[in-house]
Short mmCIF file of C-alpha atoms (C1' of nucleotides) in Angstrom, two decimals:
data_model
loop_
_atom_site.label_atom_id
_atom_site.label_comp_id
_atom_site.label_asym_id
_atom_site.label_seq_id
_atom_site.Cartn_x
_atom_site.Cartn_y
_atom_site.Cartn_z
CA MET A 560 56.41 13.41 -49.57
CA VAL A 561 57.58 12.25 -46.19
CA GLN A 562 61.32 11.85 -45.85
CA ARG A 563 62.87 8.39 -45.77
CA GLY A 564 66.14 7.05 -44.52
CA ARG A 565 67.83 6.45 -47.88
CA ARG A 566 68.42 8.05 -51.21
CA SER A 567 67.17 5.86 -54.03
CA ALA A 568 64.10 3.65 -54.08
CA ARG A 569 65.05 0.00 -54.33
CA VAL A 570 62.66 -2.91 -54.25
CA SER A 571 63.27 -4.76 -51.02
CA GLY A 572 63.55 -1.55 -49.05
CA ASP A 573 60.24 -0.21 -50.28
CA GLU A 574 58.53 -3.44 -49.38
CA ARG A 575 59.85 -3.16 -45.85
CA GLN A 576 58.72 0.43 -45.58
CA ASP A 577 55.32 -0.60 -46.79
CA ALA A 578 55.21 -3.47 -44.35
CA ILE A 579 55.76 -1.01 -41.53
CA LEU A 580 52.89 1.16 -42.74
CA VAL A 581 50.61 -1.83 -43.15
CA THR A 582 51.51 -3.08 -39.68
CA ALA A 583 50.90 0.35 -38.21
CA GLU A 584 47.48 0.68 -39.77
CA ALA A 585 46.55 -2.83 -38.66
CA LEU A 586 47.65 -2.28 -35.07
CA LEU A 587 45.99 1.12 -34.88
CA ALA A 588 42.70 -0.53 -35.71
CA SER A 589 42.76 -2.37 -32.42
CA ARG A 590 44.73 -0.18 -30.02
CA ALA A 591 45.74 3.42 -29.39
CA PHE A 592 48.81 4.94 -30.98
CA ASP A 593 50.53 5.28 -27.60
CA ASP A 594 50.07 1.58 -26.99
CA VAL A 595 51.90 0.63 -30.17
CA SER A 596 55.65 0.53 -29.64
CA ILE A 597 58.36 0.79 -32.28
CA GLU A 598 59.23 -2.76 -31.29
CA ASP A 599 55.69 -3.79 -32.33
CA LEU A 600 55.98 -2.08 -35.70
CA ALA A 601 59.40 -3.57 -36.34
CA ARG A 602 58.33 -7.07 -35.37
CA GLY A 603 55.22 -6.75 -37.53
CA ALA A 604 57.38 -5.82 -40.50
CA GLY A 605 59.81 -8.65 -39.79
CA ILE A 606 62.76 -6.48 -38.82
CA SER A 607 64.57 -5.49 -35.63
CA ARG A 608 63.94 -2.25 -33.81
CA PRO A 609 67.15 -0.50 -34.93
CA THR A 610 66.34 -1.40 -38.52
CA PHE A 611 63.03 0.40 -38.11
CA TYR A 612 65.06 3.58 -37.79
CA PHE A 613 66.54 2.94 -41.19
CA TYR A 614 63.09 3.50 -42.65
CA PHE A 615 61.52 6.04 -40.33
CA PRO A 616 63.08 8.52 -37.93
CA SER A 617 60.33 8.00 -35.32
CA LYS A 618 56.95 6.50 -34.62
CA ASP A 619 55.33 9.84 -35.36
CA ALA A 620 56.88 9.77 -38.83
CA VAL A 621 54.97 6.56 -39.56
CA LEU A 622 51.71 8.20 -38.57
CA LEU A 623 52.68 11.18 -40.67
CA ALA A 624 53.19 8.96 -43.71
CA LEU A 625 49.80 7.31 -43.19
CA LEU A 626 48.17 10.68 -42.71
CA ASP A 627 49.86 12.00 -45.81
CA ARG A 628 47.97 9.55 -47.99
CA VAL A 629 44.68 10.49 -46.37
CA ILE A 630 45.37 14.20 -46.85
CA THR A 631 46.17 13.69 -50.52
CA GLU A 632 42.90 11.87 -50.96
CA VAL A 633 41.00 14.62 -49.13
CA GLU A 634 42.47 17.38 -51.25
CA HIS A 635 41.70 15.47 -54.41
CA ARG A 636 38.12 14.82 -53.34
CA VAL A 637 37.48 18.37 -52.19
CA GLY A 638 38.89 19.69 -55.45
CA HIS A 639 36.29 17.68 -57.35
CA LEU A 640 33.32 18.63 -55.19
CA PRO A 641 30.60 20.23 -57.34
CA ARG A 642 29.84 23.86 -56.60
CA ASP A 643 26.41 24.13 -58.17
CA PHE A 644 24.46 25.02 -55.07
CA GLU A 645 21.80 27.07 -56.90
CA SER A 646 19.33 24.35 -57.77
CA ASP A 647 19.45 22.17 -54.65
CA PRO A 648 21.47 23.76 -51.86
CA ALA A 649 20.33 21.39 -49.13
CA GLY A 650 21.15 18.33 -51.20
CA ALA A 651 24.49 19.72 -52.29
CA TRP A 652 25.58 20.45 -48.72
CA THR A 653 24.43 17.06 -47.56
CA ARG A 654 26.49 15.38 -50.26
CA SER A 655 29.57 17.42 -49.34
CA ILE A 656 29.22 16.65 -45.65
CA GLY A 657 28.61 13.04 -46.57
CA MET A 658 31.99 12.95 -48.27
CA PHE A 659 33.61 14.43 -45.15
CA VAL A 660 32.00 11.73 -43.02
CA GLU A 661 33.03 9.07 -45.49
CA VAL A 662 36.70 10.05 -45.37
CA PHE A 663 36.70 9.86 -41.58
CA VAL A 664 34.90 6.56 -41.44
CA SER A 665 37.10 4.89 -44.02
CA HIS A 666 40.27 6.06 -42.28
CA ARG A 667 39.06 5.98 -38.71
CA ALA A 668 42.24 4.48 -37.25
CA VAL A 669 44.52 7.06 -38.83
CA SER A 670 42.12 9.91 -38.08
CA THR A 671 41.81 9.03 -34.43
CA ALA A 672 45.55 8.59 -34.02
CA ALA A 673 46.30 11.82 -35.86
CA ILE A 674 43.89 13.79 -33.73
CA GLY A 675 45.55 12.41 -30.61
CA ALA A 676 49.05 13.15 -31.90
CA ARG A 677 48.13 16.61 -33.12
CA ALA A 678 48.59 18.13 -29.67
CA ARG A 679 52.09 16.70 -29.36
CA ASN A 680 53.53 16.80 -32.85
CA ASP A 681 54.00 19.88 -35.01
CA GLU A 682 54.13 18.04 -38.30
CA VAL A 683 50.98 16.06 -37.61
CA ARG A 684 49.27 19.26 -36.60
CA GLY A 685 50.42 20.95 -39.79
CA LEU A 686 49.30 18.13 -42.02
CA TRP A 687 45.95 17.80 -40.32
CA SER A 688 45.38 21.49 -40.50
CA ARG A 689 46.07 21.39 -44.24
CA SER A 690 43.29 18.92 -44.76
CA MET A 691 40.84 20.80 -42.56
CA GLN A 692 41.81 23.95 -44.40
CA SER A 693 40.80 22.49 -47.72
CA TRP A 694 37.31 21.75 -46.38
CA VAL A 695 37.12 25.20 -44.85
CA ASP A 696 38.21 26.91 -48.05
CA PHE A 697 35.62 25.02 -50.04
CA SER A 698 32.80 25.74 -47.61
CA SER A 699 33.60 29.37 -47.07
CA ASP A 700 33.82 29.97 -50.82
CA VAL A 701 30.39 28.45 -51.28
CA ILE A 702 28.89 30.27 -48.29
CA ARG A 703 30.25 33.54 -49.58
CA ALA A 704 28.74 32.85 -52.99
CA GLU A 705 25.40 31.96 -51.44
CA GLN A 706 25.43 35.16 -49.42
CA ALA A 707 26.39 37.16 -52.53
CA ARG A 708 23.49 35.80 -54.56
CA GLY A 709 21.11 36.52 -51.70
CA ALA A 710 20.28 32.88 -50.98
CA ALA A 711 21.93 33.03 -47.55
CA PRO A 712 21.59 35.91 -45.11
CA ALA A 713 24.66 37.91 -44.18
CA GLY A 714 25.14 38.82 -40.52
CA ILE A 715 27.89 36.31 -39.99
CA ASP A 716 31.38 36.10 -41.43
CA ALA A 717 31.52 33.33 -44.04
CA HIS A 718 34.98 32.20 -43.00
CA ASP A 719 34.19 32.04 -39.29
CA LEU A 720 31.00 30.16 -40.00
CA ALA A 721 32.82 27.70 -42.25
CA VAL A 722 35.55 27.08 -39.67
CA SER A 723 33.05 26.50 -36.87
CA LEU A 724 30.91 24.12 -38.87
CA ASN A 725 33.88 22.12 -40.08
CA LEU A 726 35.30 21.86 -36.58
CA MET A 727 31.88 20.71 -35.43
CA ASN A 728 31.92 17.98 -38.06
CA GLU A 729 35.39 16.86 -36.99
CA ARG A 730 34.45 16.68 -33.34
CA VAL A 731 31.00 15.16 -33.73
CA ILE A 732 32.28 12.46 -36.05
CA THR A 733 35.24 11.49 -33.88
CA ALA A 734 32.97 11.38 -30.84
CA ALA A 735 30.61 9.10 -32.72
CA LEU A 736 33.39 6.84 -34.03
CA ASN A 737 34.96 6.48 -30.60
CA ARG A 738 31.59 5.99 -28.96
CA GLU A 739 32.30 8.76 -26.54
CA SER A 740 29.71 10.14 -24.23
CA PRO A 741 28.17 12.50 -25.00
CA ALA A 742 28.00 11.60 -28.68
CA ILE A 743 25.41 10.97 -31.34
CA ALA A 744 24.90 7.71 -33.19
CA GLU A 745 27.14 7.24 -36.20
CA THR A 746 24.07 6.65 -38.35
CA ALA A 747 22.42 9.89 -37.24
CA ALA A 748 25.47 12.06 -37.85
CA LEU A 749 24.98 13.00 -41.48
CA ASP A 750 21.39 13.99 -40.95
CA VAL A 751 21.98 16.07 -37.84
CA LEU A 752 25.08 17.79 -39.19
CA SER A 753 23.40 18.65 -42.49
CA THR A 754 20.45 20.18 -40.70
CA ILE A 755 22.72 22.36 -38.59
CA TRP A 756 24.76 23.46 -41.60
CA ILE A 757 21.71 24.36 -43.64
CA ARG A 758 19.90 26.14 -40.87
CA SER A 759 22.93 28.12 -39.86
CA ILE A 760 23.97 29.04 -43.39
CA TYR A 761 20.50 29.85 -44.74
CA GLY A 762 18.51 30.61 -41.60
CA SER A 763 15.89 28.20 -42.89
CA ASP A 764 15.31 24.49 -43.40
CA ASN A 765 14.44 24.76 -47.01
CA PRO A 766 16.63 27.19 -48.93
CA GLY A 767 15.65 27.89 -52.51
CA GLY A 768 12.45 26.05 -51.51
CA ARG A 769 11.20 23.85 -54.38
CA MET B 458 36.90 13.08 -4.56
CA VAL B 459 40.13 11.86 -6.01
CA GLN B 460 41.91 9.25 -3.91
CA ARG B 461 45.07 10.14 -1.99
CA GLY B 462 47.93 8.12 -0.65
CA ARG B 463 47.13 8.31 3.03
CA ARG B 464 44.29 7.97 5.45
CA SER B 465 43.82 11.08 7.55
CA ALA B 466 44.26 14.68 6.50
CA ARG B 467 47.11 16.30 8.39
CA VAL B 468 48.41 19.80 7.89
CA SER B 469 51.86 19.43 6.42
CA GLY B 470 50.70 16.71 4.08
CA ASP B 471 47.84 18.73 2.66
CA GLU B 472 50.16 21.62 2.03
CA ARG B 473 52.46 19.36 0.06
CA GLN B 474 49.57 17.96 -1.93
CA ASP B 475 48.43 21.46 -2.68
CA ALA B 476 51.94 22.51 -3.66
CA ILE B 477 51.94 19.72 -6.26
CA LEU B 478 48.63 20.92 -7.69
CA VAL B 479 49.80 24.52 -7.78
CA THR B 480 53.05 23.50 -9.46
CA ALA B 481 51.16 21.42 -12.00
CA GLU B 482 48.82 24.23 -12.94
CA ALA B 483 51.72 26.67 -13.20
CA LEU B 484 53.80 24.38 -15.42
CA LEU B 485 50.81 23.49 -17.60
CA ALA B 486 50.39 27.17 -18.37
CA SER B 487 53.68 27.19 -20.23
CA ARG B 488 54.14 23.66 -21.57
CA ALA B 489 52.23 20.57 -22.58
CA PHE B 490 51.24 17.90 -20.07
CA ASP B 491 53.56 15.35 -21.71
CA ASP B 492 56.47 17.72 -21.27
CA VAL B 493 55.97 17.97 -17.53
CA SER B 494 57.66 15.09 -15.71
CA ILE B 495 56.89 13.80 -12.25
CA GLU B 496 60.38 14.98 -11.35
CA ASP B 497 59.30 18.53 -12.32
CA LEU B 498 56.19 18.35 -10.16
CA ALA B 499 58.13 16.94 -7.22
CA ARG B 500 60.87 19.52 -7.47
CA GLY B 501 58.30 22.31 -7.76
CA ALA B 502 56.65 21.10 -4.58
CA GLY B 503 60.00 20.78 -2.80
CA ILE B 504 59.99 17.01 -2.49
CA SER B 505 61.75 14.08 -4.14
CA ARG B 506 60.21 11.99 -6.88
CA PRO B 507 59.41 8.96 -4.72
CA THR B 508 57.69 11.25 -2.23
CA PHE B 509 55.44 12.47 -5.04
CA TYR B 510 54.00 8.95 -5.08
CA PHE B 511 53.03 9.34 -1.48
CA TYR B 512 50.56 12.00 -2.55
CA PHE B 513 49.47 10.89 -6.02
CA PRO B 514 49.58 7.49 -7.69
CA SER B 515 50.50 8.98 -11.08
CA LYS B 516 50.83 12.15 -13.11
CA ASP B 517 47.37 11.58 -14.54
CA ALA B 518 45.94 11.59 -11.01
CA VAL B 519 47.22 15.14 -10.58
CA LEU B 520 45.46 16.24 -13.74
CA LEU B 521 42.38 14.42 -12.53
CA ALA B 522 42.43 16.33 -9.27
CA LEU B 523 42.77 19.64 -11.11
CA LEU B 524 39.98 18.68 -13.48
CA ASP B 525 37.79 17.63 -10.61
CA ARG B 526 37.67 21.17 -9.29
CA VAL B 527 36.77 22.52 -12.72
CA ILE B 528 34.01 19.95 -13.16
CA THR B 529 32.52 20.82 -9.79
CA GLU B 530 32.46 24.46 -10.79
CA VAL B 531 30.85 23.63 -14.14
CA GLU B 532 28.08 21.56 -12.58
CA HIS B 533 27.38 24.28 -10.06
CA ARG B 534 27.25 26.97 -12.73
CA VAL B 535 25.08 24.94 -15.08
CA GLY B 536 22.69 24.16 -12.26
CA HIS B 537 22.18 27.87 -11.70
CA LEU B 538 21.71 28.81 -15.35
CA PRO B 539 18.33 30.55 -15.86
CA ARG B 540 15.82 28.71 -17.99
CA ASP B 541 13.54 31.57 -18.90
CA PHE B 542 14.00 31.49 -22.63
CA GLU B 543 10.53 32.80 -23.48
CA SER B 544 11.16 36.54 -23.37
CA ASP B 545 14.61 36.75 -24.95
CA PRO B 546 15.76 33.42 -26.38
CA ALA B 547 18.71 34.81 -28.33
CA GLY B 548 20.04 36.69 -25.34
CA ALA B 549 19.53 33.75 -23.01
CA TRP B 550 21.44 31.38 -25.28
CA THR B 551 24.23 33.87 -25.74
CA ARG B 552 24.59 34.22 -21.99
CA SER B 553 24.69 30.44 -21.53
CA ILE B 554 27.30 29.99 -24.24
CA GLY B 555 29.20 32.89 -22.75
CA MET B 556 29.46 30.98 -19.50
CA PHE B 557 30.73 27.92 -21.36
CA VAL B 558 33.40 30.04 -23.04
CA GLU B 559 34.28 31.66 -19.73
CA VAL B 560 34.90 28.34 -18.00
CA PHE B 561 37.24 27.23 -20.78
CA VAL B 562 39.13 30.48 -20.88
CA SER B 563 39.62 30.70 -17.14
CA HIS B 564 40.87 27.10 -16.96
CA ARG B 565 42.59 26.90 -20.32
CA ALA B 566 45.65 25.01 -19.06
CA VAL B 567 43.61 22.29 -17.38
CA SER B 568 41.13 22.11 -20.24
CA THR B 569 43.79 21.69 -22.88
CA ALA B 570 45.66 19.09 -20.87
CA ALA B 571 42.47 17.19 -20.09
CA ILE B 572 41.41 17.10 -23.72
CA GLY B 573 44.80 15.71 -24.63
CA ALA B 574 44.74 13.11 -21.86
CA ARG B 575 41.15 12.11 -22.57
CA ALA B 576 42.19 9.77 -25.37
CA ARG B 577 44.65 7.94 -23.10
CA ASN B 578 43.04 7.94 -19.70
CA ASP B 579 39.68 6.45 -18.78
CA GLU B 580 39.18 8.49 -15.65
CA VAL B 581 39.95 11.77 -17.37
CA ARG B 582 37.58 10.79 -20.16
CA GLY B 583 34.88 9.96 -17.64
CA LEU B 584 35.26 13.17 -15.72
CA TRP B 585 35.34 15.30 -18.86
CA SER B 586 32.32 13.56 -20.23
CA ARG B 587 30.45 14.29 -16.99
CA SER B 588 31.01 17.98 -17.44
CA MET B 589 30.05 17.96 -21.11
CA GLN B 590 27.00 15.95 -20.18
CA SER B 591 25.79 18.63 -17.82
CA TRP B 592 25.92 21.20 -20.61
CA VAL B 593 24.19 18.80 -22.96
CA ASP B 594 21.45 18.01 -20.47
CA PHE B 595 20.80 21.66 -19.89
CA SER B 596 20.70 22.54 -23.59
CA SER B 597 18.61 19.61 -24.68
CA ASP B 598 16.06 20.29 -21.93
CA VAL B 599 15.73 23.86 -23.10
CA ILE B 600 15.60 22.94 -26.80
CA ARG B 601 12.90 20.40 -26.07
CA ALA B 602 10.93 23.02 -24.17
CA GLU B 603 11.33 25.51 -27.00
CA GLN B 604 10.13 22.93 -29.51
CA ALA B 605 7.20 22.03 -27.27
CA ARG B 606 6.01 25.61 -27.00
CA GLY B 607 6.32 26.02 -30.75
CA ALA B 608 9.14 28.57 -30.62
CA ALA B 609 11.59 26.17 -32.27
CA PRO B 610 10.77 23.94 -35.22
CA ALA B 611 10.90 20.18 -34.78
CA GLY B 612 12.52 18.14 -37.52
CA ILE B 613 15.64 17.43 -35.51
CA ASP B 614 16.16 15.45 -32.34
CA ALA B 615 16.72 17.83 -29.41
CA HIS B 616 19.36 15.61 -27.83
CA ASP B 617 21.37 15.11 -31.01
CA LEU B 618 21.24 18.81 -31.73
CA ALA B 619 22.37 19.65 -28.21
CA VAL B 620 25.26 17.20 -28.38
CA SER B 621 26.45 18.49 -31.73
CA LEU B 622 26.30 22.13 -30.72
CA ASN B 623 28.10 21.51 -27.44
CA LEU B 624 30.83 19.52 -29.15
CA MET B 625 31.16 22.35 -31.64
CA ASN B 626 31.65 24.78 -28.78
CA GLU B 627 34.29 22.58 -27.21
CA ARG B 628 36.23 22.20 -30.43
CA VAL B 629 35.91 25.78 -31.65
CA ILE B 630 37.01 27.19 -28.32
CA THR B 631 40.02 24.90 -27.91
CA ALA B 632 41.07 25.66 -31.48
CA ALA B 633 40.84 29.37 -30.72
CA LEU B 634 42.69 29.10 -27.40
CA ASN B 635 45.50 27.06 -28.94
CA ARG B 636 45.66 29.31 -31.97
CA GLU B 637 45.27 26.36 -34.26
CA SER B 638 44.68 26.73 -37.94
CA PRO B 639 41.96 26.69 -39.01
CA ALA B 640 40.42 28.50 -36.06
CA ILE B 641 38.45 31.64 -35.38
CA ALA B 642 39.60 34.55 -33.25
CA GLU B 643 38.97 34.14 -29.53
CA THR B 644 37.10 37.44 -29.53
CA ALA B 645 34.78 36.36 -32.35
CA ALA B 646 33.90 32.99 -30.81
CA LEU B 647 30.92 33.96 -28.67
CA ASP B 648 29.26 35.85 -31.47
CA VAL B 649 29.73 33.18 -34.12
CA LEU B 650 28.76 30.30 -31.86
CA SER B 651 25.64 32.08 -30.62
CA THR B 652 24.51 32.77 -34.17
CA ILE B 653 24.93 29.13 -35.13
CA TRP B 654 23.08 27.93 -32.04
CA ILE B 655 20.17 30.28 -32.57
CA ARG B 656 19.83 29.67 -36.26
CA SER B 657 20.02 25.92 -35.89
CA ILE B 658 17.66 25.73 -32.93
CA TYR B 659 15.07 28.23 -34.19
CA GLY B 660 15.66 28.24 -37.95
CA SER B 661 15.78 32.01 -37.74
CA ASP B 662 18.02 34.83 -36.50
CA ASN B 663 15.40 36.47 -34.39
CA PRO B 664 13.25 34.00 -32.47
CA GLY B 665 10.31 35.45 -30.62
CA GLY B 666 11.13 38.58 -32.68
CA ARG B 667 10.67 41.75 -30.63
"C1'" DT C 1023 86.71 -8.80 -57.66
"C1'" DC C 1024 86.59 -4.73 -55.84
"C1'" DG C 1025 84.41 -0.60 -54.00
"C1'" DG C 1026 80.33 1.55 -52.86
"C1'" DT C 1027 75.72 1.57 -51.47
"C1'" DT C 1028 71.81 -0.88 -49.12
"C1'" DA C 1029 70.30 -3.20 -45.37
"C1'" DT C 1030 70.68 -5.31 -40.81
"C1'" DC C 1031 71.13 -5.76 -35.83
"C1'" DA C 1032 73.68 -6.59 -31.06
"C1'" DA C 1033 74.92 -3.66 -27.72
"C1'" DC C 1034 74.81 0.64 -25.66
"C1'" DA C 1035 73.16 5.11 -23.54
"C1'" DC C 1036 69.47 7.48 -21.74
"C1'" DA C 1037 65.05 9.33 -19.93
"C1'" DG C 1038 60.99 8.62 -17.44
"C1'" DT C 1039 58.01 5.72 -14.59
"C1'" DG C 1040 56.96 3.13 -10.69
"C1'" DT C 1041 58.64 0.20 -6.32
"C1'" DT C 1042 61.22 -1.20 -2.11
"C1'" DG C 1043 62.90 -0.77 2.16
"C1'" DA C 1044 65.03 1.70 5.51
"C1'" DC C 1045 65.07 5.82 7.95
"C1'" DT C 1046 63.42 10.13 10.65
"C1'" DA C 1047 60.02 13.10 12.86
"C1'" DT C 1048 55.99 13.52 15.29
"C1'" DC C 1049 52.07 12.32 17.93
"C1'" DT C 1050 49.60 9.48 21.47
"C1'" DC C 1051 48.42 7.27 25.49
"C1'" DA C 1052 50.14 4.49 29.44
"C1'" DT D 844 58.67 10.08 29.81
"C1'" DG D 845 59.26 6.79 26.80
"C1'" DA D 846 57.49 2.79 23.70
"C1'" DG D 847 54.72 1.99 20.02
"C1'" DA D 848 52.25 3.62 16.11
"C1'" DT D 849 51.75 6.59 12.10
"C1'" DA D 850 53.11 10.26 8.71
"C1'" DG D 851 56.47 11.59 5.82
"C1'" DT D 852 60.84 11.14 3.20
"C1'" DC D 853 64.15 9.44 -0.11
"C1'" DA D 854 68.45 6.58 -2.04
"C1'" DA D 855 68.69 2.91 -4.75
"C1'" DC D 856 66.68 -0.31 -7.69
"C1'" DA D 857 63.97 -2.45 -11.58
"C1'" DC D 858 61.69 -1.83 -15.77
"C1'" DT D 859 60.10 -0.07 -20.28
"C1'" DG D 860 60.58 2.42 -24.32
"C1'" DT D 861 63.32 5.51 -27.26
"C1'" DG D 862 67.09 6.65 -30.02
"C1'" DT D 863 72.39 5.78 -31.40
"C1'" DT D 864 76.73 3.44 -32.64
"C1'" DG D 865 79.57 0.60 -34.98
"C1'" DA D 866 80.45 -3.57 -36.94
"C1'" DT D 867 78.87 -6.64 -40.46
"C1'" DA D 868 76.56 -8.93 -44.24
"C1'" DA D 869 74.30 -8.89 -49.00
"C1'" DC D 870 74.15 -6.98 -53.30
"C1'" DC D 871 75.24 -4.54 -57.57
"C1'" DG D 872 77.55 -2.25 -61.13
"C1'" DA D 873 82.21 -1.20 -63.40
#
DNA sequence: TCGGTTATCAACACAGTGTTGACTATCTCA
DNA sequence: TGAGATAGTCAACACTGTGTTGATAACCGA
């Protein structure tokens, strides 16, 4: 997906490339992206700084490659999300949001770095937006369907609602992961977010009430 | 509030300091914080780069000074927000959220830059968090009161709800201002956000229904 | 064993930040 | 009025990190 510095894929070269990615992910776990230099990545992969440029055109490209794997996973997961919201809407939403939370938590270093780089780098922004878009498309499809079958009240545009709720998830989860202030506890996130989604989609706590 | 490079406040010096702030705000309107160099700020204020350091210890300190004025305004505004939610809860929330939106829109350059710098700079993070906290305190007080008088259902922690909704506002508005994708139209924001707030606080579109 | 591709890095060029030290202008009170 | 103090200014320097060049070594297939 992401462009590399050579034509064919040989063994030793790929190992180096991988070593850079592994190093990057490891370093990002303990410090911010800005505080990791190309020198650090190169040293971690056992090469010199100029050699780094043989594998990646920039530090951002490394982040992009890491993000790329996360995005692929997200799109795969979202594609397999069940859409049977008729029988247990509240549960179904909670499970979907749970998957969103899970992706963030299991890739917290990359997520945090990507969100920081988004403002600066077009490609990161594009890639990130692709992944958010897949969540938004899923949710707005479902909301529209729920409104169509009369389970959810109209009075709000399904797309706008889906975008807002997904952006809320993004922000609330990053705040929790980074222990910002204000933020909510990581453990409370799923519960609180689900409640807001359900109330604002259905106008009630207990849609399709048992 | 923010520390300066000299002891007493003389005329010429203050004008210079102000010229730097004015330059910064002007440049931030057209390009990102990272793309504005200290050289640019100095030149804009009619001084050399070393002289810049006489007035501010760093580029971040300039942003901090700009942000400081915004934060002061926010705290003042929030302090004067009416708390009479009994007669017209929906309208009262919409007006409060409208003020939040207004602050962002009228200081979009500083807001965007501050959000970007937040990840990197402790002081910016602290100052930003102070302003978000004042919105959160206001909203969670009101939500708690609404729950106490039985207008809003319990079943969700008032503080966690307030934090989540305020973070949603922050994120949705910045996405709209920066024309990110996904995002909602700037003109739709107030309406969509209000609906989500009201539904998720009251579990209904029409609390205290007329 | 030769020619091309892969892989490597010392040395360089450059941009931006932050510091030093010397200099000038102004103000102050004797 | 004129000798310090203080405010204000900047050329020149030191440093850090990025990205580039060109020369060189290691390998691999014909």
